[in-house]
Short mmCIF file of C-alpha atoms in Angstrom, two decimals:
data_model
loop_
_atom_site.label_atom_id
_atom_site.label_comp_id
_atom_site.label_asym_id
_atom_site.label_seq_id
_atom_site.Cartn_x
_atom_site.Cartn_y
_atom_site.Cartn_z
CA MET A 20 0.09 0.11 0.00
CA LEU A 21 1.29 3.42 -0.88
CA THR A 22 2.42 5.34 1.92
CA THR A 23 3.83 9.09 2.62
CA GLU A 24 7.29 7.61 3.03
CA THR A 25 7.23 5.97 -0.12
CA VAL A 26 5.83 8.96 -2.11
CA ARG A 27 8.48 11.06 -0.39
CA THR A 28 11.20 9.08 -1.84
CA ASN A 29 10.72 11.75 -4.52
CA PRO A 30 12.60 14.80 -3.42
CA ASN A 31 10.47 16.99 -5.49
CA ILE A 32 7.14 16.09 -3.51
CA SER A 33 6.81 17.98 -0.07
CA GLU A 34 5.14 16.14 3.11
CA ASP A 35 1.67 17.76 2.26
CA GLN A 36 1.63 16.88 -1.40
CA ALA A 37 2.73 13.20 -0.28
CA LEU A 38 -0.30 13.17 2.10
CA ARG A 39 -2.68 14.38 -0.51
CA VAL A 40 -1.37 11.89 -3.06
CA VAL A 41 -1.54 8.91 -0.44
CA GLU A 42 -5.08 10.02 0.49
CA LEU A 43 -6.14 9.97 -3.12
CA TRP A 44 -4.41 6.87 -4.26
CA THR A 45 -6.01 4.77 -1.30
CA ILE A 46 -9.59 5.89 -2.64
CA ALA A 47 -8.45 5.62 -6.46
CA TYR A 48 -6.09 2.52 -6.85
CA PRO A 49 -8.72 -0.31 -5.80
CA GLU A 50 -10.91 1.20 -8.60
CA MET A 51 -8.23 1.40 -11.31
CA ARG A 52 -7.25 -2.45 -10.48
CA THR A 53 -10.96 -3.32 -10.81
CA ILE A 54 -11.37 -1.21 -14.05
CA LEU A 55 -8.22 -2.58 -15.50
CA ASP A 56 -9.19 -6.03 -14.55
CA ARG A 57 -12.59 -6.08 -16.16
CA VAL A 58 -11.08 -4.42 -19.25
CA ILE A 59 -8.37 -6.82 -19.81
CA LYS A 60 -10.62 -9.77 -19.16
CA ALA A 61 -13.37 -8.31 -21.65
CA GLN A 62 -10.51 -7.62 -24.39
CA ARG A 63 -9.21 -11.14 -23.99
CA GLU A 64 -12.41 -12.77 -24.85
CA PHE A 65 -12.99 -10.60 -28.04
CA GLU A 66 -11.89 -12.21 -31.14
CA LYS A 67 -10.27 -9.01 -32.26
CA PRO A 68 -9.66 -6.70 -29.32
CA THR A 69 -10.34 -2.95 -29.50
CA ARG A 70 -7.46 -2.15 -26.81
CA ASP A 71 -3.64 -3.24 -26.61
CA VAL A 72 -4.23 -5.70 -23.82
CA LYS A 73 -0.21 -5.87 -23.30
CA GLN A 74 0.10 -2.37 -22.76
CA LEU A 75 -3.05 -2.47 -20.18
CA GLU A 76 -1.16 -5.38 -18.53
CA GLN A 77 1.88 -3.23 -18.16
CA VAL A 78 -0.12 -0.33 -17.02
CA ARG A 79 -1.56 -2.56 -14.18
CA LEU A 80 1.92 -3.86 -13.29
CA GLU A 81 3.48 -0.36 -12.97
CA LEU A 82 0.40 0.64 -10.97
CA GLY A 83 1.25 -2.37 -8.56
CA GLN A 84 4.66 -1.30 -8.41
CA LEU A 85 3.80 2.29 -7.45
CA ASP A 86 1.60 1.00 -4.74
CA ARG A 87 4.12 -1.27 -3.34
CA GLY A 88 6.92 1.12 -3.54
CA ASN A 89 9.16 -0.69 -5.64
CA TYR A 90 8.69 1.15 -9.03
CA ARG A 91 11.90 1.89 -10.69
CA GLY A 92 11.83 4.42 -13.54
CA CYS A 93 15.32 3.08 -14.52
CA THR A 94 16.65 -0.42 -14.01
CA ARG A 95 19.77 1.04 -12.72
CA GLY A 96 17.94 3.26 -10.18
CA GLY A 97 16.66 2.55 -6.76
CA PRO A 98 13.00 2.28 -6.14
CA MET A 99 11.37 5.83 -6.14
CA PHE A 100 7.96 7.30 -6.57
CA SER A 101 7.41 8.86 -10.02
CA ALA A 102 4.62 11.33 -10.16
CA TYR A 103 5.17 11.32 -14.07
CA ALA A 104 4.97 7.50 -14.23
CA ALA A 105 1.82 7.60 -11.74
CA HIS A 106 0.18 10.47 -13.80
CA GLY A 107 0.82 8.32 -16.88
CA ALA A 108 -0.64 5.22 -15.65
CA VAL A 109 -3.74 6.70 -14.29
CA HIS A 110 -4.23 8.70 -17.53
CA ASP A 111 -4.08 5.27 -19.26
CA VAL A 112 -6.62 4.00 -16.82
CA LEU A 113 -9.02 6.98 -17.54
CA ASN A 114 -8.93 6.12 -21.28
CA VAL A 115 -10.47 2.79 -20.57
CA THR A 116 -13.11 4.06 -17.81
CA PRO A 117 -16.47 4.55 -18.79
CA LEU A 118 -17.47 7.85 -17.78
CA GLY A 119 -20.40 6.58 -15.48
CA HIS A 120 -18.03 4.43 -13.82
CA PRO A 121 -18.56 4.95 -10.03
CA GLY A 122 -15.14 5.17 -9.10
CA ALA A 123 -14.09 7.64 -11.87
CA GLY A 124 -14.46 10.63 -9.72
CA GLY A 125 -11.48 9.33 -7.24
CA VAL A 126 -9.61 8.49 -10.39
CA TYR A 127 -10.08 11.82 -11.96
CA ARG A 128 -9.05 13.55 -8.67
CA LEU A 129 -6.11 11.48 -8.32
CA ALA A 130 -5.21 12.32 -12.05
CA GLY A 131 -5.67 16.28 -11.41
CA GLU A 132 -3.30 15.85 -8.43
CA LEU A 133 -0.64 14.14 -10.09
CA ALA A 134 -0.91 16.48 -13.28
CA ASP A 135 -0.40 19.54 -10.97
CA LEU A 136 2.62 17.60 -9.02
CA SER A 137 4.27 16.92 -12.46
CA ALA A 138 3.47 20.49 -13.90
CA ALA A 139 5.05 21.90 -10.59
CA THR A 140 8.20 19.83 -10.76
CA ASP A 141 8.71 20.66 -14.64
CA ALA A 142 8.46 24.37 -13.33
CA ARG A 143 10.87 23.96 -10.80
CA ILE A 144 13.35 22.12 -13.08
CA ARG A 145 12.92 24.65 -15.77
CA ALA A 146 13.85 27.49 -13.37
CA ARG A 147 16.92 25.60 -12.02
CA ASP A 148 18.19 24.92 -15.46
CA GLU A 149 17.63 28.66 -16.50
CA ALA A 150 19.31 29.72 -13.43
CA ARG A 151 22.38 27.38 -14.25
CA ALA A 152 22.49 28.75 -17.58
CA ALA A 153 22.26 32.16 -16.53
CA ARG A 154 25.24 31.75 -13.73
CA ALA A 155 27.38 29.84 -16.44
CA ALA A 156 26.73 32.44 -18.79
CA THR A 157 27.53 35.50 -16.54
CA PRO A 158 31.18 34.84 -16.14
CA LEU A 159 31.76 34.50 -20.07
CA ASP A 160 30.10 37.92 -20.51
CA ARG A 161 32.23 39.51 -17.94
CA VAL A 162 35.45 37.94 -19.25
CA GLY A 163 34.53 38.76 -22.87
CA PRO A 164 34.29 42.68 -22.78
CA GLN A 165 37.56 42.48 -20.52
CA ARG A 166 39.31 40.75 -22.95
CA ALA A 167 38.29 43.01 -25.74
CA ASP A 168 39.42 45.91 -23.64
CA SER A 169 42.68 44.44 -22.97
CA GLU A 170 43.22 43.77 -26.66
CA GLU A 171 42.11 47.40 -27.57
CA GLN A 172 44.69 48.91 -24.81
CA SER A 173 47.46 46.74 -26.09
CA THR A 174 47.03 47.59 -29.84
CA GLN A 175 46.54 51.29 -28.69
CA GLY A 176 49.61 50.98 -26.58
CA ALA A 177 51.63 49.55 -29.46
CA SER A 178 50.65 52.08 -32.02
CA ALA A 179 51.58 55.03 -29.73
#
C-alpha cells in the first residue's frame, strides 16, 4: 500500500503533497485495479480486441509497483515514487474508464493532483536549469568585454 514515506522518496514532493497523493491513491487504486481487470478480461474474450491488452497489463503492473513502493523508472536506479509514471498510468486507466463508472471521480481527482505535481516539478526543473544557464553565461559575459578592452589597450599602446 502506498505510504507518505514511499511518495517522499521523490525529493520534489513535499510532506503535504505526499499526504494528498496517498489520500487520493487509497481511494482510487482499488477502482483502477478493478477497471483494468475488467477491461483486460473483456478484451481477451474478443476475437479482435479494441485495446492493446499487453499495454493495459503493463499499466496494471506499474500501478502495482507504485502502490508497493518498488517502482523503478530506470533499471539502474533505486525504487522511487514517480509522479510522471503515476500520472501516465492513471491517464491510461482513464482512457478505458466509462464516464459513468462509480469510481471514476476518485481516479479523476488523483489524475488532477498528479498532473499538478508533474507541472510543478517541470516548472522547478525549468527554473533551476535557467538559473544554471544564467550563472554559466555570466562569467563568460564578464570575461569577454574585459578581453576585448585589454586587446584594444594593447593595440593602442603599440601604435602610440
